[in-house]
mmCIF file of C-alpha atoms in Angstrom:
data_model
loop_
_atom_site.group_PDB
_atom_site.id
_atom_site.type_symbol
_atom_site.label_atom_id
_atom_site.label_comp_id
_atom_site.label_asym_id
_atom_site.label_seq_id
_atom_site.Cartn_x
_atom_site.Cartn_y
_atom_site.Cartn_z
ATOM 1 C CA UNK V 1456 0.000 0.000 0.000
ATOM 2 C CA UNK V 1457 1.236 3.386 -1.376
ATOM 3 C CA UNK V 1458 -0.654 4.895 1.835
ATOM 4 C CA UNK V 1459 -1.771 8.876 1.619
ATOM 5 C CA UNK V 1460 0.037 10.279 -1.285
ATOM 6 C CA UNK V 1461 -0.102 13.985 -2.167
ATOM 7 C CA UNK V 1462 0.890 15.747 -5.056
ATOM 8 C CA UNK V 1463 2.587 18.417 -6.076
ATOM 9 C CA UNK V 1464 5.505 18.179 -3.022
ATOM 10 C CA UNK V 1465 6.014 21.689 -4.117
ATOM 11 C CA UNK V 1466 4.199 24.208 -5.796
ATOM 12 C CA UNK V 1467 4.713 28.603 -6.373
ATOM 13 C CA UNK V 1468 1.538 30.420 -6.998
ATOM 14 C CA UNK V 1469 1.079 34.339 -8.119
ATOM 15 C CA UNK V 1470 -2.153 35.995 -5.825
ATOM 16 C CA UNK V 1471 -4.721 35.230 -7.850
ATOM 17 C CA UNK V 1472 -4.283 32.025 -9.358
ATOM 18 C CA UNK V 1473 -6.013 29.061 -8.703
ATOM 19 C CA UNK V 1474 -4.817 25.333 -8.356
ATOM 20 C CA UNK V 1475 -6.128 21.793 -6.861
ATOM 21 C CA UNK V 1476 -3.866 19.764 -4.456
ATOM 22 C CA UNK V 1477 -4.268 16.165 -4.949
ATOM 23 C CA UNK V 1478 -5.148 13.647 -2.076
ATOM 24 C CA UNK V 1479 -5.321 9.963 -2.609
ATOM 25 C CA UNK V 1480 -5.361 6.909 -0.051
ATOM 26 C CA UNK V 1481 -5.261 3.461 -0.922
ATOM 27 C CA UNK V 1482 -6.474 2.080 2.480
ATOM 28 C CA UNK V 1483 -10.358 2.154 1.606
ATOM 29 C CA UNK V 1484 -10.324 4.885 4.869
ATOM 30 C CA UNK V 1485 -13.760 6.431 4.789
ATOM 31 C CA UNK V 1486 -12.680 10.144 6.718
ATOM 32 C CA UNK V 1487 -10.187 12.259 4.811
ATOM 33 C CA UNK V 1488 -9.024 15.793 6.085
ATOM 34 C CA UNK V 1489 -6.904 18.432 4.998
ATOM 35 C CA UNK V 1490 -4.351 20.699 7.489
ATOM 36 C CA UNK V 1491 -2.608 23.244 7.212
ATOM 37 C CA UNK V 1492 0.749 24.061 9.268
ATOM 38 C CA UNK V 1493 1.869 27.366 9.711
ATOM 39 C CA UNK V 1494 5.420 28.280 11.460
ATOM 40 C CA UNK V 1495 4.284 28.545 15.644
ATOM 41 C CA UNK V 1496 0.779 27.406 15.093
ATOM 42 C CA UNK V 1497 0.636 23.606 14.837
ATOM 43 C CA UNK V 1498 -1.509 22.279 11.988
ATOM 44 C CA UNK V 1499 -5.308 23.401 11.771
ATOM 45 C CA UNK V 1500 -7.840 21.357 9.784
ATOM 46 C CA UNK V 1501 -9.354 22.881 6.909
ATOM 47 C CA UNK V 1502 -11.939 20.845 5.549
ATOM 48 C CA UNK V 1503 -13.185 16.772 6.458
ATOM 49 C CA UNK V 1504 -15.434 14.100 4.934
ATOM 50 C CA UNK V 1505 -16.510 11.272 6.211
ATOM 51 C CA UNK V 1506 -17.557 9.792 2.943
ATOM 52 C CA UNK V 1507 -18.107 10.221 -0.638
ATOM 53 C CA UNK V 1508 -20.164 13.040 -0.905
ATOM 54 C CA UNK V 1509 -20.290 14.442 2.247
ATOM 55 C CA UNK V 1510 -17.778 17.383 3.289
ATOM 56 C CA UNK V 1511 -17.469 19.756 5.987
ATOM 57 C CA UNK V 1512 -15.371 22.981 7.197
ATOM 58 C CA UNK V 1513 -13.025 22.362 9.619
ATOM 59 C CA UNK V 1514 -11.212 25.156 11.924
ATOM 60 C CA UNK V 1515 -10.294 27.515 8.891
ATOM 61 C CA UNK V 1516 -12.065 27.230 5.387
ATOM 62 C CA UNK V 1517 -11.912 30.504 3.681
ATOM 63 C CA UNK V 1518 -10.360 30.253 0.403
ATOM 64 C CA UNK V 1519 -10.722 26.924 0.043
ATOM 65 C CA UNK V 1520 -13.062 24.525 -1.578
ATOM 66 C CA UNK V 1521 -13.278 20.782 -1.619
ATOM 67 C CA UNK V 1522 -15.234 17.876 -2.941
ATOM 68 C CA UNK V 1523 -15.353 13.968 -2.251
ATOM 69 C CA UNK V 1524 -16.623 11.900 -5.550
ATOM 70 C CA UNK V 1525 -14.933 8.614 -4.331
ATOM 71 C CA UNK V 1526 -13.430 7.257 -1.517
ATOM 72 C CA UNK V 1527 -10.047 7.016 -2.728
ATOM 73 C CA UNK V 1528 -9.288 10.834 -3.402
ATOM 74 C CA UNK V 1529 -9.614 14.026 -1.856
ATOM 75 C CA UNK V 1530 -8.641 17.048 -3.468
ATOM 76 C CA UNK V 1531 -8.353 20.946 -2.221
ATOM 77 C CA UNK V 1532 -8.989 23.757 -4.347
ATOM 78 C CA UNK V 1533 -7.357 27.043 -3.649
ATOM 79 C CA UNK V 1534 -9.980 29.273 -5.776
ATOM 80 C CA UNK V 1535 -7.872 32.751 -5.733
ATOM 81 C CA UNK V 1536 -4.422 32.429 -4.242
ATOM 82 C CA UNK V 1537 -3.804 34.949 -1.383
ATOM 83 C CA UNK V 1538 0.066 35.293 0.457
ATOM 84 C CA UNK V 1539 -1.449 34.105 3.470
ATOM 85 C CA UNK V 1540 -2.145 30.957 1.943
ATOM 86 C CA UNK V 1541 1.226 30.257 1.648
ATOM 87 C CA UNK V 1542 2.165 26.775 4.135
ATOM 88 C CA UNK V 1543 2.359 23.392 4.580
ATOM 89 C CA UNK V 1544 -0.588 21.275 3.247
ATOM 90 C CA UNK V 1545 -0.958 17.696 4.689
ATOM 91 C CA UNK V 1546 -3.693 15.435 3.818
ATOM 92 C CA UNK V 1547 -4.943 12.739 6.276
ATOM 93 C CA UNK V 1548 -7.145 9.713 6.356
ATOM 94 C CA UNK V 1549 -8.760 7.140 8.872
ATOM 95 C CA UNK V 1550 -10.751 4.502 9.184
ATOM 96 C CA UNK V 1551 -13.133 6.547 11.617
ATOM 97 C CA UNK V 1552 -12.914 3.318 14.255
ATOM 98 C CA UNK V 1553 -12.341 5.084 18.197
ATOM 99 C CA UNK V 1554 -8.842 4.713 18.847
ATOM 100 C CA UNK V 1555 -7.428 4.947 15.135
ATOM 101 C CA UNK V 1556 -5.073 7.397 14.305
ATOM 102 C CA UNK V 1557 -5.002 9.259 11.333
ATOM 103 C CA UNK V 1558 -2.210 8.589 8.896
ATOM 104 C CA UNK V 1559 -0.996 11.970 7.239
ATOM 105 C CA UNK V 1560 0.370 12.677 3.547
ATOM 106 C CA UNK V 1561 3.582 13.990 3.119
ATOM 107 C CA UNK V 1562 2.924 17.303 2.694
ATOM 108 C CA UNK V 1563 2.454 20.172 -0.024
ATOM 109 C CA UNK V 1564 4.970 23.241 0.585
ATOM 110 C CA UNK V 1565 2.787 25.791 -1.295
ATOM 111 C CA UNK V 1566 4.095 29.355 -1.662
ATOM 112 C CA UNK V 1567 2.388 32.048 -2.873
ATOM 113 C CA UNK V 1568 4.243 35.152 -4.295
ATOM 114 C CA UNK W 949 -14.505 25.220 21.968
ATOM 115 C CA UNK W 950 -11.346 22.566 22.971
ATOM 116 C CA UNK W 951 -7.838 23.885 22.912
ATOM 117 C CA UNK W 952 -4.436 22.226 23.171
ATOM 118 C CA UNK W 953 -1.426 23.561 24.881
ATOM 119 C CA UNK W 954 2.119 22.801 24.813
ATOM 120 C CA UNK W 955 4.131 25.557 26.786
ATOM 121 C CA UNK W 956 7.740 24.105 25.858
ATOM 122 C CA UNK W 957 8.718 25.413 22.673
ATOM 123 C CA UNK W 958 11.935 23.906 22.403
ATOM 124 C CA UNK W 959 13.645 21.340 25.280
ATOM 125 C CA UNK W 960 17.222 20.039 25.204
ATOM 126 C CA UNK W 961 18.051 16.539 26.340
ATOM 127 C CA UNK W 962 21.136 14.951 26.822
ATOM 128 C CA UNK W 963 21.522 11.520 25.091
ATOM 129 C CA UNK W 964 19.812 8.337 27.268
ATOM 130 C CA UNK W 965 17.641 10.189 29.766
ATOM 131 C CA UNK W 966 14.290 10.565 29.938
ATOM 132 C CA UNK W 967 12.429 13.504 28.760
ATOM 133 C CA UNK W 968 9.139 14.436 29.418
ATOM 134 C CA UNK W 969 7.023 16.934 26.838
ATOM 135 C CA UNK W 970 4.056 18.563 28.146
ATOM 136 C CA UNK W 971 0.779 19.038 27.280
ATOM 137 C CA UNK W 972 -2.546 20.183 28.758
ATOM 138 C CA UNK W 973 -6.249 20.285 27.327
ATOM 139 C CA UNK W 974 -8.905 22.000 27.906
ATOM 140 C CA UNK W 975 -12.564 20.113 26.879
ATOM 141 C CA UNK W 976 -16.142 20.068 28.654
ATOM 142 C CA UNK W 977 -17.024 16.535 26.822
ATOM 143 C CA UNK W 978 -16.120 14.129 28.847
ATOM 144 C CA UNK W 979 -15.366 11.724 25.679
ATOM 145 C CA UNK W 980 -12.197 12.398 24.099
ATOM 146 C CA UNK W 981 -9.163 10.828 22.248
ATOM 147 C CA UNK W 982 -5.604 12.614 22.949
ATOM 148 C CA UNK W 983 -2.649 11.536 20.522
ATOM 149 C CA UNK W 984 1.237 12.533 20.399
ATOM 150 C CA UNK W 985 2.973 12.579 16.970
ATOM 151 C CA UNK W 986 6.441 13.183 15.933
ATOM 152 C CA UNK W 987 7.329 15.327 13.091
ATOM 153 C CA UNK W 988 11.168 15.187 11.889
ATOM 154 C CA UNK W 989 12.937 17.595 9.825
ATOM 155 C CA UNK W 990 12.100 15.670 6.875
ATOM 156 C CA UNK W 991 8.556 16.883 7.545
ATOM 157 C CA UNK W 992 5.795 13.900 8.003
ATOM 158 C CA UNK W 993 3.578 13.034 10.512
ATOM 159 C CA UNK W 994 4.305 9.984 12.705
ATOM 160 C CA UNK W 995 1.607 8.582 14.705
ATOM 161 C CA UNK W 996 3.218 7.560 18.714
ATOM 162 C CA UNK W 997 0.489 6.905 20.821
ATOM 163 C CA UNK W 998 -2.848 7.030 21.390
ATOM 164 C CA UNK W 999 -5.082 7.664 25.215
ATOM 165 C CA UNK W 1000 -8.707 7.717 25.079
ATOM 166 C CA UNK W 1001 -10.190 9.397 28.246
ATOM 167 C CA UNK W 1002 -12.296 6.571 29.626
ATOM 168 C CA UNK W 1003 -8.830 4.444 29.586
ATOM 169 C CA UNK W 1004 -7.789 3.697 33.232
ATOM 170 C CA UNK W 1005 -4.520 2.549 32.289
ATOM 171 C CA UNK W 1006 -1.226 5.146 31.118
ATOM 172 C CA UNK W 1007 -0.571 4.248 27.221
ATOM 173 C CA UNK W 1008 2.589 2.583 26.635
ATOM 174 C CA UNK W 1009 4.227 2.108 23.031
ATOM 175 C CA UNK W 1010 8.196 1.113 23.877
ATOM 176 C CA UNK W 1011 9.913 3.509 24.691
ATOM 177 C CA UNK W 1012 6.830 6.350 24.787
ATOM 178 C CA UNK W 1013 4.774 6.288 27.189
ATOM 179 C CA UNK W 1014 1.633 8.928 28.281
ATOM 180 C CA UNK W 1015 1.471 10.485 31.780
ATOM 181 C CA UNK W 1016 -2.441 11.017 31.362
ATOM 182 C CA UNK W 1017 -3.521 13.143 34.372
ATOM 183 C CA UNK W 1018 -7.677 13.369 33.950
ATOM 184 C CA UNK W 1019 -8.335 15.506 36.806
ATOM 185 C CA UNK W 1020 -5.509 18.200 36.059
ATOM 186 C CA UNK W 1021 -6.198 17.928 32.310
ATOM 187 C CA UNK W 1022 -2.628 17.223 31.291
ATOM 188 C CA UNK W 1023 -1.211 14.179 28.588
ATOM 189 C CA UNK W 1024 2.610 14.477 29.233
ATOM 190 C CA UNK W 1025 4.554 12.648 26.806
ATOM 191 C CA UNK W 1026 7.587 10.305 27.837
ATOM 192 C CA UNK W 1027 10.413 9.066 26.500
ATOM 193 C CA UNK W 1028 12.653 7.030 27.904
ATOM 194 C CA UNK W 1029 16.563 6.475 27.191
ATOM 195 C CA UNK W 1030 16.425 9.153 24.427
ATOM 196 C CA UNK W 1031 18.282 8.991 20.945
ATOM 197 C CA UNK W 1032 19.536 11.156 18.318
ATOM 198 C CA UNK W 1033 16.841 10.078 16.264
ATOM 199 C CA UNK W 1034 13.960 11.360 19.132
ATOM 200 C CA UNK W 1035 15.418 14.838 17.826
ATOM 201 C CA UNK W 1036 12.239 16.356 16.220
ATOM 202 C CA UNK W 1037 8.903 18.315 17.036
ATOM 203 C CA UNK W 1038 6.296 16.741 19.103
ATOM 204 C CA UNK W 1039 2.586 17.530 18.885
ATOM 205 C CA UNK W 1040 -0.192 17.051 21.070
ATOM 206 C CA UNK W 1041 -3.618 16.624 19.806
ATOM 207 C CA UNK W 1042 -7.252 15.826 20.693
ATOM 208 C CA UNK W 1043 -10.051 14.608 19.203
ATOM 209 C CA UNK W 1044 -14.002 14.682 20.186
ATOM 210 C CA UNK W 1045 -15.578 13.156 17.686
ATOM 211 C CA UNK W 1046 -15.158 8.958 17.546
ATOM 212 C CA UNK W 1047 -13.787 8.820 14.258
ATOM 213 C CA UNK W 1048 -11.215 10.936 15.011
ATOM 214 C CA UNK W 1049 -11.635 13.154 11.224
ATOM 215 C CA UNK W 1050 -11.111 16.313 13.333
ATOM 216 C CA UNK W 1051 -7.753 16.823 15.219
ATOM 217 C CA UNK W 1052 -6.930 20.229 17.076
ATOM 218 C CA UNK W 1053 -3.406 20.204 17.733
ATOM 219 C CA UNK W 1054 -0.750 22.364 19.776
ATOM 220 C CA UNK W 1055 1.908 24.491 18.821
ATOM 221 C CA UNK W 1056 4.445 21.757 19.629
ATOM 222 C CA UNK W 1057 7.342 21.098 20.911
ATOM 223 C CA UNK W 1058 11.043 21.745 18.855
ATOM 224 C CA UNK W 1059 13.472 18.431 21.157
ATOM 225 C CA UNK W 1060 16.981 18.266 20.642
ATOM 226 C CA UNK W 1061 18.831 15.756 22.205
ATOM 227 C CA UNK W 1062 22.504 16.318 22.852
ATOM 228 C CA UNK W 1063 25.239 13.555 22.011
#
């Protein structure tokens, strides 16, 4: 098993532009969630689903859009760049079972200029 | 709304003794999952251990082990006989929800351990 894979590893945005980071998991885990981690702040979640279908903001949403059309993938969509969107973009799934942990991506470093 | 709080932003441990990484929590529910994960410079997120907070016992997973204190709120992390490799951040987190999708984490904790 590949595990949570994310793609691009890297990425450089102008303000304004929009792009789609790519989440997939090959674990048949039915919750996905996207993070973001900031220098000082830890990560904060962005957006869940605990199926196909169904989505849900986490902690800080604005700017971001996402949709779940199978269980395998999970992609964000950053609709108008902004500088402050610039960070670390990790990707997560679980099986939603009590006592699972959730197995992280490694990671988009997304700067925007 | 829960919050996590690690107060140690960066320790330094000499090689082979114990070090112990704080973390407190602050939640009304009374159900609630608290997890430690270690992030090296090479940047992903590994999973250490898990404490749920109906668990009587401590969680042990070799050589980390969680000093869960219910009534003070607290989740220290452990680790005993320390290596070069234990050099890394450390975050706390918490879930409420059983399916653990949502994760609030703290700002972490930057250990170096000295040879």
């Amino acid at each position: 098993n590949a595990g949570v894979t994310q793609t691009p590893k890297f990425q450089v945005l102008k303000t304004g532009q929009s792009m789609t980071l790519q989440c997939a998991q090959d674990m048949n885990h039915e919750y996905m969630s996207w993070y973001r981690q900031d220098p000082g702040m830890g990560l904060r979640l962005i957006h869940y689903s605990v199926g196909a279908g169904i989505t849900d903001q986490g902690e800080v949403p604005n700017g971001y859009n996402v949709s779940r059309s199978t269980t395998e993938d999970f992609p964000l969509r950053l609709l108008s760049a902004a500088p402050s969107q610039t960070s670390v973009y990790f990707c997560a799934s679980t099986t939603g079972q009590e006592q699972e942990t959730q197995y992280f991506g490694p990671g988009t470093r997304l700067l925007v200029l | 709304a829960q919050k996590i709080t690690q107060t140690q932003p960066g320790m330094f441990v000499q090689e082979k003794e114990a070090v112990t990484l704080d973390c407190t929590y602050d939640t009304s529910d009374p159900s609630y999952g608290l997890f430690w994960y270690k992030q090296p410079s090479s940047g992903e997120m590994i999973f250490l251990i898990y404490q749920g907070s109906y668990d009587q016992q401590n969680a042990t997973e070799g050589r980390y082990s969680l000093n869960f204190q219910k009534a003070r709120k607290s989740a220290n992390l452990v680790i005993s006989a320390s290596q070069l490799g234990d050099s890394a951040m450390y975050f706390c987190a918490m879930s409420l929800d059983f399916g653990n999708e949502k994760l609030t984490f703290g700002t972490g904790t930057r250990l170096t351990i000295i040879p």
